[in-house]
Amino acid sequence: MSQHHTARRRAAALALAAVVALALTACSTPAAPGDDSSGPPPGVTDTTVTIGAHTPLTGPAAAGYASISAAASAYFAYLNAQGGVHGREIEYIVKDDGYNPATTQTVVRELVQEDEVFAIVNGLGTPTHTAVLDYLNQNEVPDLFVASGSTNWNQPDKYPFTYGFNADYVVEGAALAQYAADTAPGKKVCLLGQDDDFGDELIEGAELALGADGLTHVERYSVSNQDVTAQIGALKAAGCEINLLATINGFTALAIGTAAQFGWFPQWFSSSSGADYPTLVGYLGEDVGPKLLQGFTGTNYLPALGGDDEWVSLFREINDEYNDGAPFDGNTIYGMSVAYLFAEALEAAGEDPTRQSLLDAVASGDLAGNGILPLSFSSDTHAAYLGVGISQVDQGVQDYVGATYAIEGGDVVEVDATPVPLSGEGVPGS
């Protein structure tokens, strides 16, 4: 797929989202933009800061992602028990959008206009968040740490209130393809991807590493159709040996399971958005999941589930105490990591935070996060991570293999990981 076609698809999707958002704004009473200098900003009292998120608690993406907001809530409960941030507890309102963009528009409007949240934090999904991107920026609501690797979030001039969290899909596609080229030269590399920016940008990254004709075959799917038999059959017929996946967890499992039914067992290389091992085993079943996932390769930029990192140990303790003993997986680490980053930004925003001071804190470049690479936020860059590590499953343990890639000057290069150490028991400012 050409970069021209990719850009054209992205422009069309954003244009449609803008039209819908403008219509939504026109038919409702807009929230007061920015901060009111005569009083505290929306969502801030002497004792609380209220933030909100949209996420799929039901629908096709729920099983893969509902645990993220639960983990973030658990971290905030832990943080509040330590005194919160500058003496304020964080109240986190999570609303279900079912991974449906139309529902996302409704629940985000409720969060902004009825719940009067200080910020939207970690709204999940490429098609879903695209549908509210213009609305949030027009109403000057901080739109922080979007749970998607779309490059749409990294447009400071067009969307000054929006910052991403995930490593972007171009970076992930480039890293996966480069790792395939480095470790299995000559093998046929193919791609199965969601039919939106997720798939487009993973293709763009893969072609950056492999060249415009480097992918042997590409197949696309829609999340509204949970049957990829035709796509898997076409990949098999093309002789694919390594399949890159721009898939959410449910479709990663669906692809691997469908291939196994064909008696076909290629190598699978997945974006971090669909690479959580415990979640995939949950879909595939304890009997066959571990066998089908042996050697499964993914990307990551946060502490690894299978590692002995201090962050992971802390998050396990928080999960046990504040998350009703929920299963601990990569989504747990993700949810607590993004919650910690918001707490760090809020602490840096000062004792009397405003929406502008919160945005200034993120843009300052001083936030550390807890990733394996430094955060990239600045006034010019609204992307969090510009590189990723490669993870692999071995005997049921998912951990880094020691290869970390970034895009520098248009080239895919291997870089050294520099994990951020745990400090202050995971409580910013302590």
XYZ file of C-alpha atoms in Angstrom:
430
model
C 0.000 0.000 0.000
C 1.474 3.363 -0.998
C 2.085 6.156 1.487
C -0.174 8.328 -0.707
C -3.040 5.880 -0.243
C -2.336 5.674 3.493
C -2.393 9.460 3.827
C -5.609 9.646 1.787
C -7.336 7.070 4.054
C -6.200 8.911 7.185
C -7.365 12.259 5.845
C -10.765 10.846 4.937
C -11.204 9.264 8.375
C -10.279 12.481 10.164
C -12.545 14.543 7.911
C -15.493 12.289 8.724
C -14.705 12.473 12.458
C -14.510 16.261 12.228
C -17.923 16.508 10.557
C -19.522 14.288 13.209
C -17.821 16.163 16.043
C -18.886 19.539 14.671
C -22.465 18.330 14.378
C -22.298 17.049 17.940
C -20.997 20.389 19.182
C -23.655 22.314 17.279
C -26.560 20.353 18.745
C -25.460 20.511 22.370
C -24.373 23.038 24.950
C -20.578 23.100 24.789
C -18.460 22.920 27.892
C -16.727 26.112 28.867
C -13.332 25.963 27.141
C -10.108 26.305 29.044
C -9.942 27.526 32.622
C -12.091 30.068 34.415
C -9.679 32.530 36.008
C -12.264 33.401 38.673
C -12.283 29.916 40.153
C -10.874 26.405 39.934
C -10.939 24.629 36.559
C -13.535 21.944 35.823
C -13.014 18.787 37.846
C -10.798 20.319 40.545
C -11.871 20.923 44.149
C -9.884 21.405 47.340
C -9.916 17.649 47.889
C -10.388 15.945 44.507
C -9.410 15.913 40.850
C -11.932 14.184 38.571
C -10.835 12.696 35.259
C -12.582 10.430 32.775
C -12.019 7.777 30.147
C -13.904 5.967 27.401
C -13.096 2.292 26.986
C -14.739 -0.969 25.854
C -16.225 -2.692 28.876
C -18.550 -4.623 26.541
C -18.357 -5.660 22.899
C -15.645 -7.288 20.739
C -12.692 -5.541 22.405
C -13.815 -5.861 26.022
C -12.112 -9.146 26.871
C -8.800 -7.764 25.671
C -8.963 -4.307 27.196
C -11.545 -3.938 30.004
C -8.871 -4.835 32.547
C -6.853 -1.702 31.662
C -9.215 0.793 33.287
C -9.682 -1.524 36.272
C -5.915 -1.563 36.773
C -5.729 2.229 36.474
C -8.500 2.531 39.068
C -6.556 0.237 41.382
C -3.425 2.385 41.048
C -5.437 5.528 41.809
C -6.909 3.818 44.898
C -3.343 3.035 46.020
C -2.253 6.604 45.309
C -5.241 8.051 47.174
C -4.397 5.875 50.176
C -0.960 7.535 50.215
C -2.545 11.000 50.285
C -3.192 11.527 46.577
C -1.460 14.345 44.708
C -0.967 17.641 46.555
C -3.585 16.476 49.047
C -6.226 15.744 46.396
C -7.629 12.315 45.654
C -8.106 11.311 42.028
C -11.615 10.321 41.024
C -11.584 8.283 37.821
C -14.846 7.982 35.875
C -14.793 5.181 33.293
C -17.566 4.950 30.697
C -18.234 2.025 28.368
C -18.249 2.781 24.644
C -18.290 -0.820 23.411
C -15.503 0.078 20.931
C -18.200 1.895 18.925
C -17.295 5.433 17.732
C -20.898 6.676 17.922
C -21.126 5.594 21.553
C -17.741 7.171 22.239
C -19.126 10.541 21.140
C -22.022 10.194 23.570
C -20.029 9.143 26.624
C -17.243 11.679 26.087
C -19.818 14.471 25.813
C -21.266 13.243 29.137
C -17.831 13.256 30.747
C -17.052 16.783 29.587
C -20.426 18.501 29.935
C -22.178 16.615 32.733
C -19.351 15.187 34.830
C -17.141 18.233 34.095
C -13.906 16.249 34.151
C -10.545 17.980 34.422
C -9.143 15.822 31.622
C -9.804 12.776 29.486
C -7.110 10.199 30.249
C -6.304 7.087 28.212
C -9.370 7.025 25.968
C -9.010 3.717 24.148
C -9.059 2.860 20.469
C -8.093 4.313 17.095
C -11.547 4.533 15.453
C -13.246 5.430 18.729
C -10.925 8.210 19.843
C -10.682 9.665 16.340
C -14.428 10.338 16.636
C -13.902 12.719 19.608
C -10.541 14.207 18.743
C -11.866 17.461 17.284
C -14.526 17.811 19.974
C -12.015 17.619 22.836
C -9.615 20.073 21.226
C -12.364 22.536 20.296
C -13.493 22.504 23.936
C -9.891 22.770 25.182
C -10.071 19.651 27.329
C -6.698 18.025 28.075
C -6.766 14.756 26.115
C -3.924 12.805 27.619
C -2.205 9.531 26.909
C -4.557 8.070 24.307
C -4.598 4.259 24.350
C -3.749 3.777 20.693
C -0.627 3.965 18.586
C -2.137 6.088 15.831
C 0.063 8.979 14.740
C -3.084 11.166 14.737
C -2.416 12.049 18.370
C 0.981 13.525 17.523
C -0.151 16.675 15.722
C 0.706 19.520 18.138
C -0.365 22.338 15.808
C -3.719 20.783 14.904
C -4.479 19.052 18.216
C -2.595 20.939 20.959
C -4.601 19.315 23.781
C -3.938 15.698 22.717
C -0.993 13.478 23.680
C -0.538 9.784 22.913
C 0.728 7.027 25.165
C 1.418 3.950 23.061
C 4.437 3.717 20.827
C 3.011 4.540 17.425
C 2.109 1.862 14.916
C 4.671 3.038 12.369
C 7.401 2.463 14.955
C 5.962 -0.935 15.889
C 5.625 -2.049 12.273
C 9.182 -0.973 11.515
C 10.547 -2.749 14.610
C 8.726 -6.011 13.919
C 9.743 -6.052 10.271
C 13.360 -5.151 11.052
C 13.540 -7.891 13.678
C 12.166 -10.352 11.112
C 14.780 -9.245 8.590
C 17.578 -9.414 11.172
C 16.703 -12.834 12.586
C 15.102 -14.611 9.617
C 16.531 -13.115 6.416
C 14.902 -14.388 3.244
C 11.655 -15.524 4.852
C 8.371 -14.337 3.356
C 6.961 -11.619 5.606
C 3.224 -10.845 5.345
C 0.719 -8.768 7.285
C -2.813 -9.045 8.616
C -4.253 -5.726 9.751
C -7.334 -3.888 10.921
C -8.900 -1.854 8.093
C -8.162 1.581 9.548
C -5.162 3.670 10.614
C -3.980 0.799 12.821
C -3.398 -1.419 9.806
C -2.317 1.411 7.494
C 0.422 2.609 9.813
C 1.783 -0.830 10.671
C 2.123 -1.399 6.923
C 3.857 1.963 6.580
C 6.371 0.994 9.264
C 6.969 -2.471 7.830
C 7.678 -0.979 4.408
C 10.083 1.486 5.995
C 12.137 -1.499 7.176
C 11.611 -3.890 4.248
C 11.113 -1.559 1.305
C 7.970 -0.764 -0.677
C 7.762 -4.332 -2.021
C 9.067 -6.029 1.100
C 5.756 -7.502 2.260
C 4.872 -10.651 0.342
C 1.138 -10.345 0.967
C -1.272 -8.121 2.935
C -4.769 -8.934 4.211
C -7.210 -6.611 6.018
C -10.228 -7.246 8.262
C -13.006 -5.315 10.001
C -13.654 -5.683 13.726
C -17.364 -5.876 12.903
C -16.826 -9.283 11.246
C -15.334 -11.855 13.590
C -14.367 -14.292 10.851
C -10.916 -14.140 9.278
C -11.053 -17.515 7.524
C -10.694 -15.959 4.066
C -7.798 -13.739 5.138
C -5.889 -16.587 6.805
C -6.500 -18.810 3.782
C -5.060 -16.142 1.497
C -1.974 -15.683 3.675
C -1.395 -19.430 3.727
C -1.814 -19.639 -0.053
C 0.763 -16.854 -0.487
C 3.354 -18.964 1.340
C 3.745 -16.528 4.217
C 6.296 -17.613 6.838
C 6.165 -14.641 9.229
C 2.891 -12.773 9.735
C 2.940 -9.275 11.199
C -0.282 -8.475 13.053
C -2.042 -5.118 13.373
C -4.711 -6.738 15.536
C -6.394 -6.221 18.886
C -6.041 -9.171 21.273
C -9.262 -10.893 20.244
C -8.299 -10.901 16.577
C -4.725 -11.973 17.307
C -6.152 -15.076 18.954
C -8.706 -15.501 16.170
C -5.984 -15.403 13.511
C -3.719 -17.871 15.316
C -6.616 -20.202 16.140
C -7.956 -20.140 12.577
C -4.507 -20.898 11.172
C -4.162 -23.845 13.552
C -7.474 -25.221 12.296
C -5.908 -25.162 8.822
C -2.919 -27.069 10.195
C -0.775 -24.025 9.431
C 1.778 -22.791 11.961
C 3.739 -19.753 10.717
C 5.564 -17.321 12.999
C 3.443 -14.526 14.466
C 4.812 -11.013 15.147
C 2.278 -8.692 16.806
C 1.881 -5.039 17.705
C 1.735 -4.491 21.459
C -1.995 -3.764 21.092
C -2.658 -7.442 20.481
C 0.268 -9.177 22.116
C -0.682 -9.790 25.746
C 0.113 -13.440 26.482
C -2.343 -14.148 29.353
C -5.162 -12.488 27.421
C -4.386 -14.568 24.336
C -4.303 -17.779 26.378
C -7.684 -16.793 27.772
C -9.062 -16.634 24.249
C -7.329 -19.754 22.920
C -7.768 -21.908 26.020
C -5.327 -23.331 28.541
C -5.069 -26.629 26.646
C -3.789 -25.324 23.316
C -2.953 -21.653 23.955
C 0.531 -22.140 25.434
C 1.503 -24.497 22.581
C 0.239 -22.179 19.833
C 1.930 -19.176 21.431
C 5.370 -20.697 21.951
C 7.787 -18.298 20.232
C 5.099 -15.633 19.766
C 6.833 -12.286 19.153
C 5.554 -8.837 20.095
C 6.582 -5.291 20.850
C 6.526 -3.492 24.186
C 7.816 -0.286 25.754
C 6.770 -0.852 29.389
C 8.049 -3.220 32.096
C 7.608 -6.773 30.808
C 5.152 -9.160 32.412
C 7.724 -11.931 32.626
C 10.535 -9.790 34.009
C 11.654 -9.159 37.594
C 11.354 -5.370 37.321
C 10.584 -3.424 40.540
C 7.647 -1.759 38.806
C 6.116 -5.163 38.109
C 6.564 -6.206 41.747
C 4.873 -3.005 42.969
C 2.017 -3.339 40.496
C 1.447 -6.943 41.590
C 1.107 -5.770 45.185
C -1.308 -3.001 44.155
C -3.301 -5.452 42.064
C -3.624 -7.872 44.969
C -4.761 -5.206 47.417
C -6.816 -2.809 45.312
C -8.049 -4.784 42.291
C -10.033 -7.583 43.933
C -7.360 -10.134 43.075
C -7.948 -9.754 39.328
C -5.579 -11.704 37.033
C -2.268 -9.921 36.572
C -1.271 -9.468 32.940
C 0.277 -6.997 30.526
C -2.906 -4.945 30.507
C -2.568 -4.546 34.268
C 0.932 -3.157 33.827
C -0.293 -0.887 31.042
C -3.214 0.511 33.058
C -1.123 1.192 36.142
C 1.694 2.682 34.059
C -0.564 5.228 32.382
C -2.209 6.056 35.731
C 1.224 6.632 37.268
C 2.160 8.919 34.371
C -0.979 10.992 34.860
C -0.220 11.272 38.592
C 3.307 12.388 37.724
C 1.933 15.048 35.355
C -0.590 16.234 37.942
C 2.105 16.508 40.609
C 4.238 18.575 38.218
C 1.244 20.801 37.395
C 1.512 22.372 40.844
C -0.470 22.691 44.044
C -3.254 24.586 42.282
C -3.401 22.812 38.919
C -5.065 24.295 35.863
C -5.650 22.658 32.550
C -2.848 24.773 31.108
C -0.383 23.888 33.877
C -1.200 20.217 33.321
C -0.451 20.504 29.604
C 2.693 22.495 30.359
C 3.883 19.717 32.682
C 3.508 17.117 29.928
C 5.165 19.312 27.292
C 8.079 20.195 29.583
C 9.969 17.005 28.821
C 10.546 16.469 32.538
C 8.179 13.521 33.052
C 9.951 10.186 33.452
C 7.188 7.579 33.216
C 8.269 3.972 33.675
C 9.131 2.773 30.192
C 12.208 1.075 28.777
C 13.049 4.229 26.811
C 12.791 7.932 27.745
C 9.495 9.687 27.120
C 9.574 11.882 24.026
C 7.019 14.527 25.027
C 7.855 18.127 24.230
C 6.101 21.181 22.820
C 6.870 19.782 19.365
C 6.250 16.067 19.967
C 3.058 14.661 21.443
C 4.169 11.036 21.064
C 5.223 9.204 24.211
C 7.600 6.520 22.962
C 9.549 6.620 19.703
C 11.009 3.143 20.096
C 10.032 -0.347 21.246
C 11.628 -3.515 22.533
C 10.969 -6.960 21.101
C 9.370 -9.500 23.429
C 8.906 -13.217 22.982
C 7.040 -16.036 24.685
C 9.144 -18.967 25.879
C 7.569 -21.728 27.936
C 4.753 -19.457 29.037
C 6.968 -16.486 29.998
C 6.746 -13.271 27.959
C 9.874 -11.138 28.285
C 12.234 -8.956 26.304
C 14.815 -10.649 24.060
C 17.277 -7.746 24.113
C 16.499 -6.145 20.739
C 15.161 -2.572 20.841
C 14.417 -0.486 17.757
C 13.633 3.138 16.954
C 13.194 5.245 13.831
C 15.885 7.881 13.435
C 16.112 10.091 10.377
C 13.819 7.789 8.438
C 15.932 4.706 9.189
C 15.122 1.796 11.487
C 17.990 1.465 13.946
C 18.747 -0.703 16.956
C 19.119 1.264 20.204
C 19.900 0.490 23.838
C 17.026 0.135 26.289
C 17.280 2.378 29.363
C 14.512 1.312 31.766
C 13.298 3.939 34.240
C 13.926 2.737 37.823
C 11.166 2.721 40.422
C 11.253 5.632 42.852
C 9.122 6.866 45.731
C 7.150 3.610 45.931
C 5.426 4.653 42.738
C 4.014 7.859 44.283
C 5.141 10.978 42.369
C 6.694 13.692 44.515
C 7.250 11.446 47.535
